[in-house]
PDB file of C-alpha atoms in Angstrom:
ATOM      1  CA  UNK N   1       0.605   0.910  -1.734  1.00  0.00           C
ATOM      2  CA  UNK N   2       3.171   2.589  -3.934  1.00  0.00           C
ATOM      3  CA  UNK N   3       4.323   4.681  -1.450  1.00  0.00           C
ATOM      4  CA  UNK N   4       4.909   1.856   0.881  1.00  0.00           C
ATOM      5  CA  UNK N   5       6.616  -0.615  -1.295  1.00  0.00           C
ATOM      6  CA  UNK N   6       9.004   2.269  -2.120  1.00  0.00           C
ATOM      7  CA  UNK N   7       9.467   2.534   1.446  1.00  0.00           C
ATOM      8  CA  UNK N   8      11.042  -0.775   2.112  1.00  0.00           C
ATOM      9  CA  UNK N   9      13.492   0.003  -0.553  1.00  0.00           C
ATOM     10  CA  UNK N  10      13.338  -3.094  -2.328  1.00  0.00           C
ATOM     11  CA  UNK N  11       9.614  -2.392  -4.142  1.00  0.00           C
ATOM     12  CA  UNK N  12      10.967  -4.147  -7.470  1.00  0.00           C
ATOM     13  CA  UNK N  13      12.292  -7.070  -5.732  1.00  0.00           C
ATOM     14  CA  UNK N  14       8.775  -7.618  -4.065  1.00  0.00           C
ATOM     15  CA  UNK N  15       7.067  -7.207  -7.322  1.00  0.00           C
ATOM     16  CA  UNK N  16       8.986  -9.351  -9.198  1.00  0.00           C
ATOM     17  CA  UNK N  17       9.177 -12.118  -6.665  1.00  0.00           C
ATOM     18  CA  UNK N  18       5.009 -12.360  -7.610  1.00  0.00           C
ATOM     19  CA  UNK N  19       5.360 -12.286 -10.981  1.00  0.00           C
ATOM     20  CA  UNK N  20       2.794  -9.912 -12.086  1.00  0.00           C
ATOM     21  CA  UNK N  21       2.488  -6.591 -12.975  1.00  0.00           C
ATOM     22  CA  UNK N  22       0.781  -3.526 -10.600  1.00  0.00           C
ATOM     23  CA  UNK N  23      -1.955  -1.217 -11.883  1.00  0.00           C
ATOM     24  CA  UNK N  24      -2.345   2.139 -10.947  1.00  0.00           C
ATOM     25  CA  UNK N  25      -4.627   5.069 -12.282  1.00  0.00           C
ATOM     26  CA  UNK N  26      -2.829   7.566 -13.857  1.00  0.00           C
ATOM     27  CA  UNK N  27      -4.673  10.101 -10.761  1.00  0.00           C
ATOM     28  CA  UNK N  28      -2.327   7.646  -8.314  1.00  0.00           C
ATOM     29  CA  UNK N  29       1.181   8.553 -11.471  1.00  0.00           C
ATOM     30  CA  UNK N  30       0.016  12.418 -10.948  1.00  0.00           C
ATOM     31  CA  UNK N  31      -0.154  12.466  -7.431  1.00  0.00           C
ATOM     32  CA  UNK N  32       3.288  10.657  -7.036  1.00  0.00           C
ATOM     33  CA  UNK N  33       4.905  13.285  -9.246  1.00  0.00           C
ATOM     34  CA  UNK N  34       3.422  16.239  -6.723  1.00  0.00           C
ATOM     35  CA  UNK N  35       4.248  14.652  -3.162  1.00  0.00           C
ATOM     36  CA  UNK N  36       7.889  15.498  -2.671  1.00  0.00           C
ATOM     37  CA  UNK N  37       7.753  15.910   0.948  1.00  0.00           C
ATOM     38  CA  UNK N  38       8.092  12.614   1.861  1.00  0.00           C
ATOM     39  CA  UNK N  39      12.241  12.081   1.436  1.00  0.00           C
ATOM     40  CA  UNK N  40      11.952   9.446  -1.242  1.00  0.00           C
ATOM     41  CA  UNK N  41      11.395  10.258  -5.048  1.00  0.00           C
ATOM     42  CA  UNK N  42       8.109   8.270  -5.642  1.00  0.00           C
ATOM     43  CA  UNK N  43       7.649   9.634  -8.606  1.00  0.00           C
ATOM     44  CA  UNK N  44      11.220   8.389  -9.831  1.00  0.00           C
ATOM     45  CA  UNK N  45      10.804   5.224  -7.829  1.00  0.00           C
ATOM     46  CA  UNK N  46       7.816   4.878  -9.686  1.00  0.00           C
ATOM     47  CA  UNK N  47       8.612   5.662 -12.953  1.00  0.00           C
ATOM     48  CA  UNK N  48      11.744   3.374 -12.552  1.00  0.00           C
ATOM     49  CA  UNK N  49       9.201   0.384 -11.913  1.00  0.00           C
ATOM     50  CA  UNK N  50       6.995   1.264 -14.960  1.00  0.00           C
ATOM     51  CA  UNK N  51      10.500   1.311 -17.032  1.00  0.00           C
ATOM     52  CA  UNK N  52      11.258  -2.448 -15.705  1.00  0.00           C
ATOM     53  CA  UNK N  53       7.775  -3.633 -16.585  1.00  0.00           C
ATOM     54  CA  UNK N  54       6.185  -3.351 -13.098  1.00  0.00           C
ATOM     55  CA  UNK N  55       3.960  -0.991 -13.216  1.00  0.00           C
ATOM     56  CA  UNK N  56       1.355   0.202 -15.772  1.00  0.00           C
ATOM     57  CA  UNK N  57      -0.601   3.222 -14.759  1.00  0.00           C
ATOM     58  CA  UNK N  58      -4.125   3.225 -16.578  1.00  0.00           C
ATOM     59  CA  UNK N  59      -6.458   6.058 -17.499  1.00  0.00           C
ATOM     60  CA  UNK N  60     -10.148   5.576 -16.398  1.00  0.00           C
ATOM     61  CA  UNK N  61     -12.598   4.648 -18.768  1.00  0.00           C
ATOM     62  CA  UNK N  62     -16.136   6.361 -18.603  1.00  0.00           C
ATOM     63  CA  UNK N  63     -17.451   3.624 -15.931  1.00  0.00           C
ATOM     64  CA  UNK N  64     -14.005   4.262 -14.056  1.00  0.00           C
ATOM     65  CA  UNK N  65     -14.836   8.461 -13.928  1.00  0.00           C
ATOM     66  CA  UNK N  66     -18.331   7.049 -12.603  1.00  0.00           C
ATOM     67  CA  UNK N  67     -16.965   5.679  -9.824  1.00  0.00           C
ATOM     68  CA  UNK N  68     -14.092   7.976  -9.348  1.00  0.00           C
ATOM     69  CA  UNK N  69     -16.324  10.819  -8.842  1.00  0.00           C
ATOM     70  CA  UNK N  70     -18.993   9.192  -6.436  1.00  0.00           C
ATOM     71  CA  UNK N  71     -16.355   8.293  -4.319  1.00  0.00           C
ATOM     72  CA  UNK N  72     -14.842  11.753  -4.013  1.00  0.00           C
ATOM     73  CA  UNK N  73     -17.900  13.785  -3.782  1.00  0.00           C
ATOM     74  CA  UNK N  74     -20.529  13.388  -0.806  1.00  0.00           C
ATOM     75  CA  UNK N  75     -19.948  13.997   3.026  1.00  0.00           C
ATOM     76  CA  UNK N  76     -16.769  13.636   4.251  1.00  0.00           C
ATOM     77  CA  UNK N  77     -16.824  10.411   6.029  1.00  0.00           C
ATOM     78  CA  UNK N  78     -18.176   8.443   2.749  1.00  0.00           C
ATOM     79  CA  UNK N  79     -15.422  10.147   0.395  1.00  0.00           C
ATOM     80  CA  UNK N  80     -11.765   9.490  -0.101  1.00  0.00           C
ATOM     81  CA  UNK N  81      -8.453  11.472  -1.499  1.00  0.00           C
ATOM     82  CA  UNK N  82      -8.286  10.672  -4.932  1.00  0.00           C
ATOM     83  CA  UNK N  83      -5.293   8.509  -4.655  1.00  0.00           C
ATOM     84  CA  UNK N  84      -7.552   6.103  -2.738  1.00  0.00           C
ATOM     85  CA  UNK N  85     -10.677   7.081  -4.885  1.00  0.00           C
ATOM     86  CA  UNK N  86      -8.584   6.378  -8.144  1.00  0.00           C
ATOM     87  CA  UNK N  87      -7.325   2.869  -7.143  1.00  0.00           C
ATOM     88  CA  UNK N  88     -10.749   1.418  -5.913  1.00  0.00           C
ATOM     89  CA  UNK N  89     -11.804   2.899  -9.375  1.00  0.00           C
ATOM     90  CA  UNK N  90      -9.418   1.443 -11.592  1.00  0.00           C
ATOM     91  CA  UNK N  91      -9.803  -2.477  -9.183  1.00  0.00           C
ATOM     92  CA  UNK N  92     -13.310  -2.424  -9.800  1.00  0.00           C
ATOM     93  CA  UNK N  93     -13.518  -0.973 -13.242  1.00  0.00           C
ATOM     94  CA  UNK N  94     -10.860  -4.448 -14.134  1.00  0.00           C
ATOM     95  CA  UNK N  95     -11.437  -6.617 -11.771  1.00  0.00           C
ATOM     96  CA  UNK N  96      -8.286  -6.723 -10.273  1.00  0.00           C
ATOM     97  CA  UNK N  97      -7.171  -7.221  -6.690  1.00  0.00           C
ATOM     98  CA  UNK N  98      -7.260  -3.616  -4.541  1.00  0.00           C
ATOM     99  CA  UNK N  99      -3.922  -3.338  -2.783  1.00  0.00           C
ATOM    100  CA  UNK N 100      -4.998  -0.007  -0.539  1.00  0.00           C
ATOM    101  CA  UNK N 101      -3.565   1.000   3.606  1.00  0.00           C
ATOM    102  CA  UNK N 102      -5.709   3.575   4.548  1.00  0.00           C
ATOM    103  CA  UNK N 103      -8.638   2.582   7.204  1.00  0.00           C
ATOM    104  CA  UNK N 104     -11.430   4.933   5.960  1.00  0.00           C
ATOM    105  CA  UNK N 105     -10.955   3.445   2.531  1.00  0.00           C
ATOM    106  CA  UNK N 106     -10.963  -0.226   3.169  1.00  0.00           C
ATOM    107  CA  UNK N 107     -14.237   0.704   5.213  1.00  0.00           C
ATOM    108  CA  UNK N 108     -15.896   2.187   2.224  1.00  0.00           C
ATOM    109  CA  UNK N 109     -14.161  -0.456  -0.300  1.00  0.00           C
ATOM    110  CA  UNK N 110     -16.159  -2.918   2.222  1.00  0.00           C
ATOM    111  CA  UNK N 111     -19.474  -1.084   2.522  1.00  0.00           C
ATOM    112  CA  UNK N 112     -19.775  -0.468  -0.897  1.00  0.00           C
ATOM    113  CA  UNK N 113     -18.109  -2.711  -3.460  1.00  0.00           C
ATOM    114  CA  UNK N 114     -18.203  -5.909  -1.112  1.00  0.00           C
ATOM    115  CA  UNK N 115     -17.408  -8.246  -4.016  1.00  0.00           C
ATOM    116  CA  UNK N 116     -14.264  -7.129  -4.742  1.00  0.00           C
ATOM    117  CA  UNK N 117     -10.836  -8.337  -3.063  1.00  0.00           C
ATOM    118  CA  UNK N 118      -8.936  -6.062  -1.065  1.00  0.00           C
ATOM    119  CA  UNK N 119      -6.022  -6.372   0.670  1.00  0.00           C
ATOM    120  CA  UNK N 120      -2.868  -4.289   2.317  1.00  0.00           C
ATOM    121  CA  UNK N 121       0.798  -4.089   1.534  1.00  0.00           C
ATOM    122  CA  UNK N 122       0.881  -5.672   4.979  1.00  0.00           C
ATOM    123  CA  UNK N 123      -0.652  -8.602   3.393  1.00  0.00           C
ATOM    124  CA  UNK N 124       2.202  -8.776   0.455  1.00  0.00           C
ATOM    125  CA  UNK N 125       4.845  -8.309   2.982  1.00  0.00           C
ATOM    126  CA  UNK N 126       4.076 -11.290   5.222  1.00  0.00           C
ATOM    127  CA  UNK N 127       3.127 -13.490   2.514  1.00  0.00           C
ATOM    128  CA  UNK N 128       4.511 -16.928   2.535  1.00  0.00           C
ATOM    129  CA  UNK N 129       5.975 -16.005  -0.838  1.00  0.00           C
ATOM    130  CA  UNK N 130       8.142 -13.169   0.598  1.00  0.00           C
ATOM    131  CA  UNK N 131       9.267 -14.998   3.879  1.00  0.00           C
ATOM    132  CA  UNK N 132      10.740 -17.794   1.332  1.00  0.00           C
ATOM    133  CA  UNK N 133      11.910 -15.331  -1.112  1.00  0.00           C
ATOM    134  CA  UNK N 134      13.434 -12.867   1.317  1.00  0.00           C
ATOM    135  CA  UNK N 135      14.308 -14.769   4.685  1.00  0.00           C
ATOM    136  CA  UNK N 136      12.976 -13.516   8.081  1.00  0.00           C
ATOM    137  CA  UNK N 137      15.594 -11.180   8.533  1.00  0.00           C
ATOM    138  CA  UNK N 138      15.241  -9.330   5.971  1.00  0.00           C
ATOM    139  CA  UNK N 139      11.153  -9.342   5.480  1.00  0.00           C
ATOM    140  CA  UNK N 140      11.696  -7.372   9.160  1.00  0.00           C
ATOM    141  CA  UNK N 141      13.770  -4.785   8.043  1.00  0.00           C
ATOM    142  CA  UNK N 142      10.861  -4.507   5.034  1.00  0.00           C
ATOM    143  CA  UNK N 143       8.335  -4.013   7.263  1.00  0.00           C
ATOM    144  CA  UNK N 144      10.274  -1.492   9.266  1.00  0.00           C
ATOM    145  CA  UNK N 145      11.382   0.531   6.639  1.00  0.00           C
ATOM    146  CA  UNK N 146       7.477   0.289   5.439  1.00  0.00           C
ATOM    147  CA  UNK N 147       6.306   1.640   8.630  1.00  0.00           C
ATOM    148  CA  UNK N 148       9.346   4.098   9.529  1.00  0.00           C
ATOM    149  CA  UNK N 149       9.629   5.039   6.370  1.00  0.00           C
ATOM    150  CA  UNK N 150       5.545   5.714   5.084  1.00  0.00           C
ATOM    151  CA  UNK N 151       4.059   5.191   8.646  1.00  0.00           C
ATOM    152  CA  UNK N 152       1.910   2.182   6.428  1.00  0.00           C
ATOM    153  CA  UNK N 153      -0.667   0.934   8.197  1.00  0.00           C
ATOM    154  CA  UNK N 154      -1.008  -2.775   9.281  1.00  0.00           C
ATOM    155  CA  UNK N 155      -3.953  -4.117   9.948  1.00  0.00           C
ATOM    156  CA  UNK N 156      -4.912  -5.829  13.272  1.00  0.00           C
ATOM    157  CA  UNK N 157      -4.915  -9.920  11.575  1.00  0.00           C
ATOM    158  CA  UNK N 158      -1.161  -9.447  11.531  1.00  0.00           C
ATOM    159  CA  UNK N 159      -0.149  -7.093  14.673  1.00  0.00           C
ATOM    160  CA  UNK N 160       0.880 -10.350  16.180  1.00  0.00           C
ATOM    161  CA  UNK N 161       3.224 -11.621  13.166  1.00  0.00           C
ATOM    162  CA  UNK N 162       4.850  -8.044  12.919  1.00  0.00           C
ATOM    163  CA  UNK N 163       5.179  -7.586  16.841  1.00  0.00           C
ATOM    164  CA  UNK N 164       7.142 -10.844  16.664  1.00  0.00           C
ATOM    165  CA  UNK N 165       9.626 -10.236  13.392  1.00  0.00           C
ATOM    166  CA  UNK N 166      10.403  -6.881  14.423  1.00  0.00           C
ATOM    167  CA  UNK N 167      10.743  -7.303  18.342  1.00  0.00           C
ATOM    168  CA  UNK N 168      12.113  -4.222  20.074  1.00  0.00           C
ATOM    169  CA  UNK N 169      12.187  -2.271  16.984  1.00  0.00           C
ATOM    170  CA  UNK N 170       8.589  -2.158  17.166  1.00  0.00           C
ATOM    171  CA  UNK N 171       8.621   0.666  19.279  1.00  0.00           C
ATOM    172  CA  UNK N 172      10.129   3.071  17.115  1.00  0.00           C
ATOM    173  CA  UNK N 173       6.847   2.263  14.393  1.00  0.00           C
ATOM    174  CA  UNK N 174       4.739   5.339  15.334  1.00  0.00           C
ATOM    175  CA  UNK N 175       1.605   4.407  13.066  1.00  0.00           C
ATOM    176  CA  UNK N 176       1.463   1.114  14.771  1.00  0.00           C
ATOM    177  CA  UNK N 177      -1.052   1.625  17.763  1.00  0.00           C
ATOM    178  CA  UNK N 178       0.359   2.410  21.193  1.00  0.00           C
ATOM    179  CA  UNK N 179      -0.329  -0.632  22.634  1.00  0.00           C
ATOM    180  CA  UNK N 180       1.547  -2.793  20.625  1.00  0.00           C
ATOM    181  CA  UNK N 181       4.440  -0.652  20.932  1.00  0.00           C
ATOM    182  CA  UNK N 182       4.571  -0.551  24.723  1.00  0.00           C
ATOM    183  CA  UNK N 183       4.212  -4.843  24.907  1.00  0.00           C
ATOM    184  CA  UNK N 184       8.013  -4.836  22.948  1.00  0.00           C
ATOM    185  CA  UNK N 185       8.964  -1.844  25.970  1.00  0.00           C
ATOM    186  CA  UNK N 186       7.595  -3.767  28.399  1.00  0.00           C
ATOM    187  CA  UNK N 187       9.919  -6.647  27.201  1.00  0.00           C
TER     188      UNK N 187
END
């Protein structure tokens, strides 16, 4: 979720705009500082919405390592990276909403921890709250940069909404599925 909010390059305008403050585990703080493949500086992005109040990243307590470690260890398809690991961690650990893109996680945060609320950037990003805050125009070129810029995933309840706000540009938004690219081709 990081990772795409620093993608649409406003991450501390969406943030604020909600008023709270984002959680991450201090696994999700070390990763940042190690991916540096990506273009963007995470990490710096990162630490520059920590400085402003944004962001808090949060060691585990002994429950949190708990659950860390059973979702990291096992068979492959019931364990995650520990980005993803750390995050469902820290949500369920506090209580907090799970903000979280990847499929395979949101399957397991679903299987196993049913009771807690999960949702995708996706979900931030065509919130009522950011069309009013940010305009139409502008929540596109969000979403683009999301998916052009961290190829984040969007789940299938709003394909439609993103298919319309971005239009043609959709096609150029290789982690959206094929098909939806080829209807704005097609166009």
């Amino acid at each position: 979720m990081i990772i795409n909010l620093n993608a649409t390059g406003r991450a501390s305008d969406i943030v604020r705009a909600f008023g709270v403050t984002l959680c991450a585990s201090t696994v999700v703080r070390d990763e940042l500082f190690i991916d540096r493949f990506n273009g963007r500086d995470d990490a710096g992005l990162a630490r520059a919405l920590a400085d402003e109040r944004l962001l808090e990243f949060l060691p585990f307590d002994d429950d949190g390592e708990l659950i860390f470690a059973s979702l990291v260890t096992g068979s492959a398809d019931q364990t995650l990276d520990d980005g993803e690991a750390a995050t469902l961690a820290l949500g369920l650990v506090h209580g907090r909403t799970v903000v979280i893109d990847e499929r395979k996680a949101l399957r397991i945060a679903a299987d196993r921890f049913a009771a807690m609320q999960v949702i995708a950037t996706a979900d931030i990003l065509c919130s009522d709250l950011i069309l009013s805050t940010f305009g139409r125009e502008q929540v596109a070129d969000l979403v683009f940069n999301g998916l052009t810029g961290a190829r984040m995933g969007i789940p299938e309840r709003h394909h439609g909404f993103v298919s319309e706000i971005l239009g043609p540009r959709i096609a150029a938004c290789r982690s959206l599925p094929a098909s939806l690219r080829q209807v704005a081709d097609s166009e």
